[in-house]
């Protein structure tokens, strides 16, 4: 599925936590002067206090609430949108494809816009506003029975949604570090997953029951979609308050805005090793077999397993829920045991097996719970393994370029494959769609096997414990350059975007 005033100069970035873990306990703020943590009194009003930082964390977690909720609304209303708006499956999938297209470019330049143009505070507010405007247009398109307007709204929403996630990560790495960064990245991921799961679970139910008094179907659809605006406005308010608190902290702590040291540079691409390109293929092939599947799952489950629309959506949400649990566990396993490429291929194989079970095993007297949980477990594995491997392949000064290209290619794949999946459903049906996803996963598995042997030939660094990866470098200087100190938090979903901020 999937990067500014980036380093708000308040607390040490994750990169400093490993080498200075002793000082982290007593001093979390950046700069030469230690900042004592304030306790008691008006502690919630003092940027040095725990209470103030807790407020910051809560607001950071609320930033993606609206965008995550409304992102999944079309998937929850798949059959309703198709029937009410009188569109086929291929046209319906445009609602997700149009979200991905602007992020082909913004994955590369979004960090620059936040860092050099808007700043993290204004950037978070501006792009939260774009999320609100985009979804408002999307809902109004339903109100006025205009599918073109709905598509335009999703495009605008896409412009805001992904960069808002980058702003969120920028806030996080500027306020928290080390093990706290990994822990709080987990919080962020949980909030996002919860919002998507709630949207999948309850949006169709709102249409069927709570808004059933509205007799005109397209107006009822618009009213249900408008419900998501409340979440978007809530997130916009969180962005505004967070900006004010961050600005106050900057004044109190006498800090000046720092700038990103590493920049996106297309010249780095020519130096990317074959290992990295294999990882790009795995990333794209894997995610295009999961996210388009979720977008199309509702009608598939209703037709194949005879479930209700509501139960079909609950089943689809199991992927997000299982991945959230497994991702945290996998982060710890990677840090302590290694076998990263083995886990990478295991995740692909499990997803392939889940698709095969759904395609060939289930029937109207069964349900897809088991394969969906398996797919969620695999998704959690892949999310935890894929992103840290980039930091083990390229040097630190190339990291931002590598992640930008990786996310850009992923968005191209999502934009194209989602529509192709819709066309396959219209022309051939869901069985052929599952065969299509299995074929794509075979490509990912092939790339994973190639990467495994390339790694053996180059010394085996990618398949070792992440906490021991530095020992493989020839000298300490090379280790520091090749293995960023902040790699451990990258094993938590949502944290990879933070790597773009170093």
Coordinates of C-alpha atoms in Angstrom, one line a residue:
X1 CA 0.0 0.0 0.0
X2 CA 2.8 3.3 0.2
X3 CA 7.3 9.7 3.1
X4 CA 8.9 19.9 6.8
X5 CA 10.7 21.8 8.8
X6 CA 11.3 18.1 9.0
X7 CA 13.6 18.1 11.9
X8 CA 11.7 20.4 14.2
X9 CA 14.6 21.0 16.5
X10 CA 13.0 19.9 19.7
X11 CA 14.3 16.4 20.5
X12 CA 17.0 14.3 19.1
X13 CA 16.4 12.5 15.8
X14 CA 16.5 8.7 15.8
X15 CA 19.9 8.7 14.3
X16 CA 21.4 10.1 17.5
X17 CA 19.8 7.6 19.8
X18 CA 22.0 4.6 19.4
X19 CA 25.3 6.4 19.9
X20 CA 24.0 8.5 22.7
X21 CA 21.6 6.2 24.4
X22 CA 23.0 7.1 27.8
X23 CA 22.2 10.7 27.5
X24 CA 18.7 10.0 26.1
X25 CA 17.4 9.1 29.5
X26 CA 18.1 12.5 30.9
X27 CA 18.0 14.7 27.8
X28 CA 15.7 14.3 24.8
X29 CA 16.1 17.7 23.3
X30 CA 18.6 18.5 20.6
X31 CA 21.3 21.1 20.9
X32 CA 24.1 21.6 23.2
X33 CA 22.1 22.7 26.3
X34 CA 20.4 19.9 28.2
X35 CA 16.7 20.5 28.9
X36 CA 15.4 19.2 32.2
X37 CA 12.0 17.6 32.1
X38 CA 9.5 19.7 34.1
X39 CA 7.2 17.9 36.5
X40 CA 4.3 19.4 38.5
X41 CA 2.8 22.9 38.2
X42 CA 1.6 23.8 34.7
X43 CA 3.6 20.9 33.2
X44 CA 1.2 20.4 30.3
X45 CA 2.1 24.0 29.2
X46 CA 5.8 23.6 29.3
X47 CA 7.5 22.0 26.2
X48 CA 10.1 20.3 28.4
X49 CA 7.4 18.4 30.3
X50 CA 6.1 14.9 29.8
X51 CA 2.6 16.2 29.7
X52 CA 3.4 18.5 26.8
X53 CA 5.1 15.7 24.9
X54 CA 2.1 13.5 25.6
X55 CA -0.2 16.1 24.0
X56 CA 2.1 16.2 21.0
X57 CA 2.1 12.4 20.6
X58 CA -1.7 12.3 20.8
X59 CA -2.1 15.0 18.2
X60 CA 0.5 13.3 15.9
X61 CA -1.5 10.1 16.1
X62 CA -4.7 11.9 15.2
X63 CA -3.3 13.5 12.0
X64 CA -4.0 10.4 9.8
X65 CA -7.4 9.6 11.4
X66 CA -9.4 11.4 8.7
X67 CA -7.4 10.4 5.7
X68 CA -7.2 6.7 6.8
X69 CA -11.0 6.6 7.4
X70 CA -12.1 8.1 4.1
X71 CA -9.5 6.2 2.1
X72 CA -11.4 2.9 2.8
X73 CA -14.9 4.2 2.3
X74 CA -15.1 3.3 -1.4
X75 CA -14.1 -0.3 -0.6
X76 CA -16.8 -0.5 2.1
X77 CA -19.4 0.8 -0.4
X78 CA -18.2 -1.0 -3.6
X79 CA -21.5 -2.6 -4.6
X80 CA -23.5 0.5 -3.5
X81 CA -21.3 2.9 -5.6
X82 CA -21.5 0.6 -8.6
X83 CA -25.2 0.4 -8.4
X84 CA -26.1 3.9 -7.4
X85 CA -23.6 5.6 -9.8
X86 CA -24.2 3.1 -12.5
X87 CA -20.5 2.3 -13.2
X88 CA -18.7 -0.9 -13.9
X89 CA -15.9 -2.4 -11.8
X90 CA -13.2 -0.8 -13.9
X91 CA -14.7 2.6 -13.5
X92 CA -15.1 2.0 -9.7
X93 CA -11.4 1.2 -9.4
X94 CA -10.5 4.6 -10.8
X95 CA -11.4 5.9 -7.3
X96 CA -8.3 4.2 -6.0
X97 CA -6.2 4.7 -9.1
X98 CA -6.7 8.4 -9.1
X99 CA -5.6 8.5 -5.5
X100 CA -2.2 6.9 -6.5
X101 CA -1.4 8.9 -9.6
X102 CA -0.4 12.2 -7.9
X103 CA 1.8 10.3 -5.5
X104 CA 3.9 9.0 -8.3
X105 CA 5.4 12.5 -8.3
X106 CA 4.8 13.5 -4.7
X107 CA 6.6 10.4 -3.3
X108 CA 9.7 12.0 -4.7
X109 CA 9.1 15.7 -4.1
X110 CA 6.7 15.7 -1.2
X111 CA 9.5 15.9 1.3
X112 CA 11.0 18.9 -0.5
X113 CA 7.7 20.8 -0.4
X114 CA 7.3 20.3 3.3
X115 CA 11.0 21.0 4.1
X116 CA 11.7 23.9 1.8
X117 CA 8.4 25.4 0.8
X118 CA 5.7 25.1 3.4
X119 CA 7.4 23.8 6.5
X120 CA 6.1 21.0 8.6
X121 CA 3.5 23.1 10.5
X122 CA 1.9 24.9 7.5
X123 CA 2.4 21.8 5.4
X124 CA 0.4 19.6 7.8
X125 CA -2.4 22.1 7.9
X126 CA -2.4 22.7 4.1
X127 CA -2.4 19.0 3.2
X128 CA -5.0 18.2 5.9
X129 CA -7.1 20.9 4.2
X130 CA -6.6 19.2 0.8
X131 CA -7.8 15.9 2.4
X132 CA -11.0 17.7 3.6
X133 CA -11.6 19.4 0.3
X134 CA -10.9 16.3 -1.7
X135 CA -13.3 14.2 0.3
X136 CA -15.9 17.0 0.3
X137 CA -15.8 17.0 -3.5
X138 CA -16.0 13.2 -3.6
X139 CA -19.1 13.3 -1.4
X140 CA -20.7 16.2 -3.4
X141 CA -20.1 14.1 -6.5
X142 CA -22.4 11.5 -5.1
X143 CA -24.9 14.1 -3.9
X144 CA -25.2 15.5 -7.5
X145 CA -24.9 12.1 -9.1
X146 CA -21.6 12.9 -10.9
X147 CA -19.1 10.2 -10.9
X148 CA -16.5 12.5 -12.7
X149 CA -16.8 14.8 -9.7
X150 CA -16.2 11.9 -7.4
X151 CA -13.1 11.0 -9.3
X152 CA -11.8 14.6 -9.1
X153 CA -12.3 14.6 -5.4
X154 CA -10.3 11.4 -4.9
X155 CA -7.4 12.9 -7.0
X156 CA -7.3 15.9 -4.8
X157 CA -7.6 13.7 -1.7
X158 CA -4.6 11.7 -3.0
X159 CA -2.5 14.9 -3.2
X160 CA -3.1 15.6 0.5
X161 CA -3.2 12.1 2.0
X162 CA 0.3 10.8 1.3
X163 CA 2.2 14.1 2.1
X164 CA 0.2 14.4 5.3
X165 CA 1.6 11.0 6.3
X166 CA 5.1 12.4 5.6
X167 CA 4.4 15.4 7.8
X168 CA 3.2 13.1 10.5
X169 CA 6.5 11.2 10.4
X170 CA 8.5 14.4 10.4
X171 CA 6.8 15.5 13.6
X172 CA 7.4 12.1 15.2
X173 CA 11.2 12.0 14.4
X174 CA 11.6 15.6 15.6
X175 CA 10.0 14.9 19.0
X176 CA 11.0 11.3 19.8
X177 CA 14.0 9.1 19.3
X178 CA 15.4 5.6 19.8
X179 CA 13.2 2.9 21.2
X180 CA 10.5 5.5 21.8
X181 CA 10.4 6.3 18.1
X182 CA 9.8 2.6 17.3
X183 CA 7.2 2.4 20.0
X184 CA 5.3 5.5 18.9
X185 CA 5.5 4.5 15.2
X186 CA 3.6 1.4 16.3
X187 CA 1.0 3.8 17.9
X188 CA 0.7 5.6 14.6
X189 CA 0.3 2.4 12.6
X190 CA -2.4 1.2 15.1
X191 CA -4.4 4.4 14.7
X192 CA -4.3 4.2 10.9
X193 CA -5.2 0.5 10.9
X194 CA -8.1 1.1 13.3
X195 CA -9.5 4.0 11.2
X196 CA -9.4 1.8 8.0
X197 CA -10.9 -1.1 9.8
X198 CA -13.7 1.0 11.3
X199 CA -14.4 2.5 7.9
X200 CA -14.6 -0.9 6.2
X201 CA -16.8 -2.2 9.0
X202 CA -19.3 0.5 9.5
X203 CA -19.7 2.6 6.3
X204 CA -22.0 0.2 4.5
X205 CA -24.0 -0.3 7.7
X206 CA -24.5 3.5 7.8
X207 CA -25.9 3.4 4.3
X208 CA -28.2 0.4 4.9
X209 CA -29.6 1.4 8.3
X210 CA -28.7 4.9 9.7
X211 CA -29.4 6.8 6.5
X212 CA -32.2 4.5 5.2
X213 CA -34.7 7.3 5.7
X214 CA -33.2 9.1 2.6
X215 CA -35.1 7.8 -0.4
X216 CA -32.9 9.1 -3.2
X217 CA -30.0 6.6 -3.4
X218 CA -27.3 9.0 -4.7
X219 CA -28.2 11.6 -2.0
X220 CA -28.0 8.9 0.7
X221 CA -24.6 7.8 -0.7
X222 CA -23.5 11.4 -0.5
X223 CA -24.7 11.7 3.1
X224 CA -22.8 8.6 4.2
X225 CA -19.7 9.9 2.5
X226 CA -20.2 13.3 4.3
X227 CA -19.9 11.4 7.6
X228 CA -16.2 11.0 6.8
X229 CA -15.8 14.7 6.6
X230 CA -16.2 14.9 10.4
X231 CA -13.0 12.7 10.7
X232 CA -11.1 14.9 8.3
X233 CA -12.1 18.1 10.1
X234 CA -11.0 16.5 13.4
X235 CA -7.6 15.7 11.9
X236 CA -7.3 19.2 10.5
X237 CA -8.0 20.6 13.9
X238 CA -5.2 18.3 15.3
X239 CA -2.8 19.6 12.6
X240 CA -3.6 23.2 13.6
X241 CA -3.2 22.7 17.3
X242 CA 0.0 20.6 16.8
X243 CA 1.5 23.4 14.8
X244 CA 0.8 25.9 17.5
X245 CA 2.3 23.7 20.2
X246 CA 5.3 23.0 18.1
X247 CA 5.9 26.7 17.4
X248 CA 5.6 27.5 21.1
X249 CA 8.1 24.8 21.9
X250 CA 10.5 26.3 19.4
X251 CA 10.3 29.7 21.1
X252 CA 10.6 28.4 24.6
X253 CA 13.6 26.2 23.8
X254 CA 15.2 28.9 21.7
X255 CA 15.6 26.7 18.7
X256 CA 15.9 27.6 15.0
X257 CA 14.6 25.5 12.2
X258 CA 17.0 22.9 11.0
X259 CA 17.1 21.6 7.4
X260 CA 17.3 18.2 5.9
X261 CA 20.8 17.2 5.1
X262 CA 20.1 14.5 2.6
X263 CA 18.3 15.5 -0.7
X264 CA 16.6 13.6 -3.5
X265 CA 19.1 13.3 -6.3
X266 CA 18.4 11.5 -9.6
X267 CA 22.1 11.0 -10.1
X268 CA 22.0 8.4 -7.3
X269 CA 19.9 6.1 -9.5
X270 CA 22.7 5.1 -11.8
X271 CA 24.6 3.8 -8.7
X272 CA 21.7 1.7 -7.4
X273 CA 22.8 -2.0 -7.1
X274 CA 20.8 -4.8 -8.7
X275 CA 19.8 -5.8 -5.2
X276 CA 17.8 -2.6 -4.7
X277 CA 16.0 -3.0 -8.1
X278 CA 15.0 -6.5 -7.0
X279 CA 13.6 -5.0 -3.8
X280 CA 11.7 -2.4 -5.9
X281 CA 10.1 -5.3 -7.9
X282 CA 9.2 -7.2 -4.7
X283 CA 7.7 -4.1 -3.1
X284 CA 5.5 -3.2 -6.1
X285 CA 4.5 -6.7 -7.0
X286 CA 3.5 -7.5 -3.4
X287 CA 1.5 -4.4 -2.7
X288 CA -0.5 -4.5 -5.9
X289 CA -1.6 -8.0 -5.0
X290 CA -3.0 -6.8 -1.6
X291 CA -4.5 -3.3 -1.9
X292 CA -6.5 -3.7 -5.1
X293 CA -7.7 -7.0 -3.6
X294 CA -9.1 -5.2 -0.6
X295 CA -10.7 -2.5 -2.8
X296 CA -12.5 -5.3 -4.7
X297 CA -13.1 -7.7 -1.8
X298 CA -16.7 -6.8 -0.9
X299 CA -18.5 -8.0 -4.0
X300 CA -16.1 -10.9 -4.4
X301 CA -16.9 -12.3 -0.9
X302 CA -20.7 -11.7 -1.4
X303 CA -20.7 -13.6 -4.7
X304 CA -18.3 -16.4 -3.7
X305 CA -19.1 -17.0 0.0
X306 CA -22.7 -15.8 0.2
X307 CA -21.9 -13.3 2.9
X308 CA -23.8 -10.0 3.6
X309 CA -22.2 -6.8 2.5
X310 CA -21.4 -5.9 6.1
X311 CA -19.8 -9.3 6.9
X312 CA -17.8 -9.0 3.7
X313 CA -16.4 -5.7 4.9
X314 CA -15.5 -7.2 8.3
X315 CA -13.7 -10.0 6.6
X316 CA -11.6 -7.6 4.5
X317 CA -10.7 -5.6 7.6
X318 CA -9.0 -8.7 9.1
X319 CA -6.1 -8.1 6.8
X320 CA -5.4 -4.7 8.4
X321 CA -6.0 -6.0 12.0
X322 CA -3.7 -9.0 11.7
X323 CA -1.0 -7.0 10.0
X324 CA -1.0 -4.5 12.9
X325 CA -0.3 -7.2 15.4
X326 CA 2.3 -9.1 13.4
X327 CA 4.2 -6.1 12.3
X328 CA 5.3 -5.3 15.9
X329 CA 6.3 -8.9 16.6
X330 CA 8.2 -9.1 13.3
X331 CA 10.1 -5.9 14.1
X332 CA 11.5 -7.5 17.2
X333 CA 12.3 -10.8 15.4
X334 CA 14.2 -9.0 12.7
X335 CA 16.2 -7.0 15.2
X336 CA 17.2 -10.2 17.1
X337 CA 17.3 -13.1 14.7
X338 CA 18.0 -11.9 11.2
X339 CA 17.0 -14.2 8.2
X340 CA 15.5 -11.0 6.7
X341 CA 15.4 -12.3 3.1
X342 CA 13.9 -15.6 4.3
X343 CA 11.1 -13.8 6.0
X344 CA 10.7 -11.6 2.9
X345 CA 10.1 -14.7 0.8
X346 CA 7.9 -16.3 3.5
X347 CA 5.6 -13.3 3.4
X348 CA 5.3 -13.6 -0.3
X349 CA 4.6 -17.3 -0.2
X350 CA 2.0 -16.9 2.5
X351 CA 0.2 -14.2 0.5
X352 CA 0.3 -16.4 -2.6
X353 CA -1.1 -19.3 -0.6
X354 CA -3.9 -17.1 0.8
X355 CA -4.9 -16.0 -2.7
X356 CA -4.9 -19.6 -3.8
X357 CA -7.1 -20.7 -0.9
X358 CA -9.6 -17.9 -1.6
X359 CA -9.7 -18.7 -5.3
X360 CA -9.8 -22.5 -5.3
X361 CA -10.8 -23.8 -1.8
X362 CA -13.7 -21.7 -0.5
X363 CA -17.3 -22.1 -1.4
X364 CA -20.7 -20.7 -0.4
X365 CA -20.7 -22.9 2.8
X366 CA -17.3 -21.6 4.0
X367 CA -15.9 -18.2 4.8
X368 CA -12.5 -16.6 4.0
X369 CA -11.4 -15.8 7.6
X370 CA -8.4 -18.2 7.6
X371 CA -6.8 -17.1 4.3
X372 CA -7.5 -13.4 5.2
X373 CA -5.7 -13.7 8.5
X374 CA -2.9 -15.5 6.7
X375 CA -2.7 -12.6 4.3
X376 CA -2.7 -10.1 7.1
X377 CA 0.1 -11.9 8.8
X378 CA 2.1 -11.9 5.6
X379 CA 1.4 -8.2 5.1
X380 CA 2.7 -7.5 8.6
X381 CA 5.9 -9.5 7.8
X382 CA 6.4 -7.7 4.5
X383 CA 5.8 -4.3 6.0
X384 CA 8.4 -4.9 8.7
X385 CA 11.1 -6.5 6.4
X386 CA 10.9 -4.6 3.1
X387 CA 11.7 -1.0 4.3
X388 CA 14.7 -1.6 6.5
X389 CA 16.4 -3.6 3.8
X390 CA 16.7 -0.4 1.7
X391 CA 18.8 1.2 4.4
X392 CA 21.1 -1.9 4.4
X393 CA 21.6 -1.8 0.6
X394 CA 22.4 1.9 -0.1
X395 CA 24.5 4.5 1.6
X396 CA 22.9 7.0 3.8
X397 CA 23.3 9.9 1.4
X398 CA 21.3 7.8 -1.2
X399 CA 18.6 6.8 1.2
X400 CA 16.1 9.5 0.5
X401 CA 16.4 9.0 -3.3
X402 CA 16.0 5.2 -2.9
X403 CA 12.8 5.5 -0.8
X404 CA 11.4 8.1 -3.0
X405 CA 11.9 6.0 -6.1
X406 CA 10.6 2.9 -4.3
X407 CA 7.4 4.6 -3.3
X408 CA 6.9 6.2 -6.7
X409 CA 7.2 2.9 -8.5
X410 CA 4.8 1.4 -6.0
X411 CA 2.3 4.1 -6.7
X412 CA 2.6 3.6 -10.5
X413 CA 1.9 -0.1 -9.9
X414 CA -1.1 0.6 -7.7
X415 CA -2.5 3.1 -10.2
X416 CA -2.2 0.8 -13.1
X417 CA -2.9 -2.6 -11.6
X418 CA -6.0 -1.5 -9.7
X419 CA -7.7 -0.5 -13.0
X420 CA -6.5 -3.6 -14.7
X421 CA -8.0 -5.7 -11.9
X422 CA -11.3 -4.0 -12.4
X423 CA -11.2 -4.7 -16.1
X424 CA -10.4 -8.4 -15.4
X425 CA -13.4 -8.6 -13.1
X426 CA -15.7 -7.1 -15.7
X427 CA -14.5 -9.3 -18.5
X428 CA -13.5 -12.6 -16.9
X429 CA -14.6 -12.6 -13.2
X430 CA -13.0 -12.9 -9.8
X431 CA -11.4 -16.3 -10.4
X432 CA -9.2 -15.0 -13.2
X433 CA -8.5 -11.9 -11.0
X434 CA -7.1 -14.2 -8.3
X435 CA -5.0 -16.1 -10.9
X436 CA -3.7 -12.6 -12.0
X437 CA -2.7 -11.8 -8.4
X438 CA -1.0 -15.2 -8.0
X439 CA 1.0 -14.6 -11.2
X440 CA 2.1 -11.2 -9.9
X441 CA 3.2 -12.8 -6.6
X442 CA 5.2 -15.3 -8.5
X443 CA 7.1 -12.4 -10.0
X444 CA 7.7 -11.1 -6.5
X445 CA 8.9 -14.5 -5.3
X446 CA 11.2 -14.9 -8.3
X447 CA 12.7 -11.5 -7.5
X448 CA 13.0 -12.5 -3.8
X449 CA 14.9 -15.6 -4.7
X450 CA 17.2 -13.7 -7.0
X451 CA 17.8 -11.2 -4.2
X452 CA 18.7 -14.0 -1.9
X453 CA 21.5 -15.3 -4.1
X454 CA 22.7 -11.8 -4.9
X455 CA 23.0 -11.3 -1.2
X456 CA 25.1 -14.5 -0.8
X457 CA 27.4 -13.4 -3.5
X458 CA 27.9 -10.0 -1.9
X459 CA 28.7 -11.2 1.6
X460 CA 25.3 -12.0 3.1
X461 CA 24.7 -8.7 4.9
X462 CA 21.0 -8.5 4.2
X463 CA 20.2 -11.8 5.9
X464 CA 21.9 -11.1 9.2
X465 CA 20.6 -9.6 12.4
X466 CA 19.9 -6.0 11.9
X467 CA 21.4 -5.2 15.3
X468 CA 24.6 -6.9 14.1
X469 CA 24.6 -5.6 10.6
X470 CA 27.3 -3.0 11.3
X471 CA 29.9 -5.7 12.0
X472 CA 29.8 -6.8 8.4
X473 CA 31.2 -3.5 7.1
X474 CA 34.9 -3.4 6.5
X475 CA 35.5 -0.5 9.0
X476 CA 33.6 1.6 11.5
X477 CA 33.4 4.6 9.1
X478 CA 31.9 2.5 6.4
X479 CA 29.5 1.0 8.9
X480 CA 28.3 4.4 10.0
X481 CA 27.8 5.4 6.4
X482 CA 26.0 2.3 5.3
X483 CA 24.0 1.3 8.3
X484 CA 22.1 4.2 9.7
X485 CA 21.7 4.3 13.4
X486 CA 18.0 4.9 13.1
X487 CA 17.4 1.7 11.1
X488 CA 15.8 -0.2 14.0
X489 CA 12.6 1.9 14.1
X490 CA 12.2 1.3 10.4
X491 CA 11.1 -2.2 11.2
X492 CA 7.8 -0.7 12.4
X493 CA 5.3 0.3 9.7
X494 CA 4.9 4.1 9.3
X495 CA 8.5 4.6 10.3
X496 CA 10.0 4.1 6.9
X497 CA 8.8 7.6 5.9
X498 CA 10.9 8.9 8.7
X499 CA 14.0 7.7 6.9
X500 CA 13.2 10.3 4.2
X501 CA 13.6 13.0 6.8
X502 CA 17.2 12.2 7.8

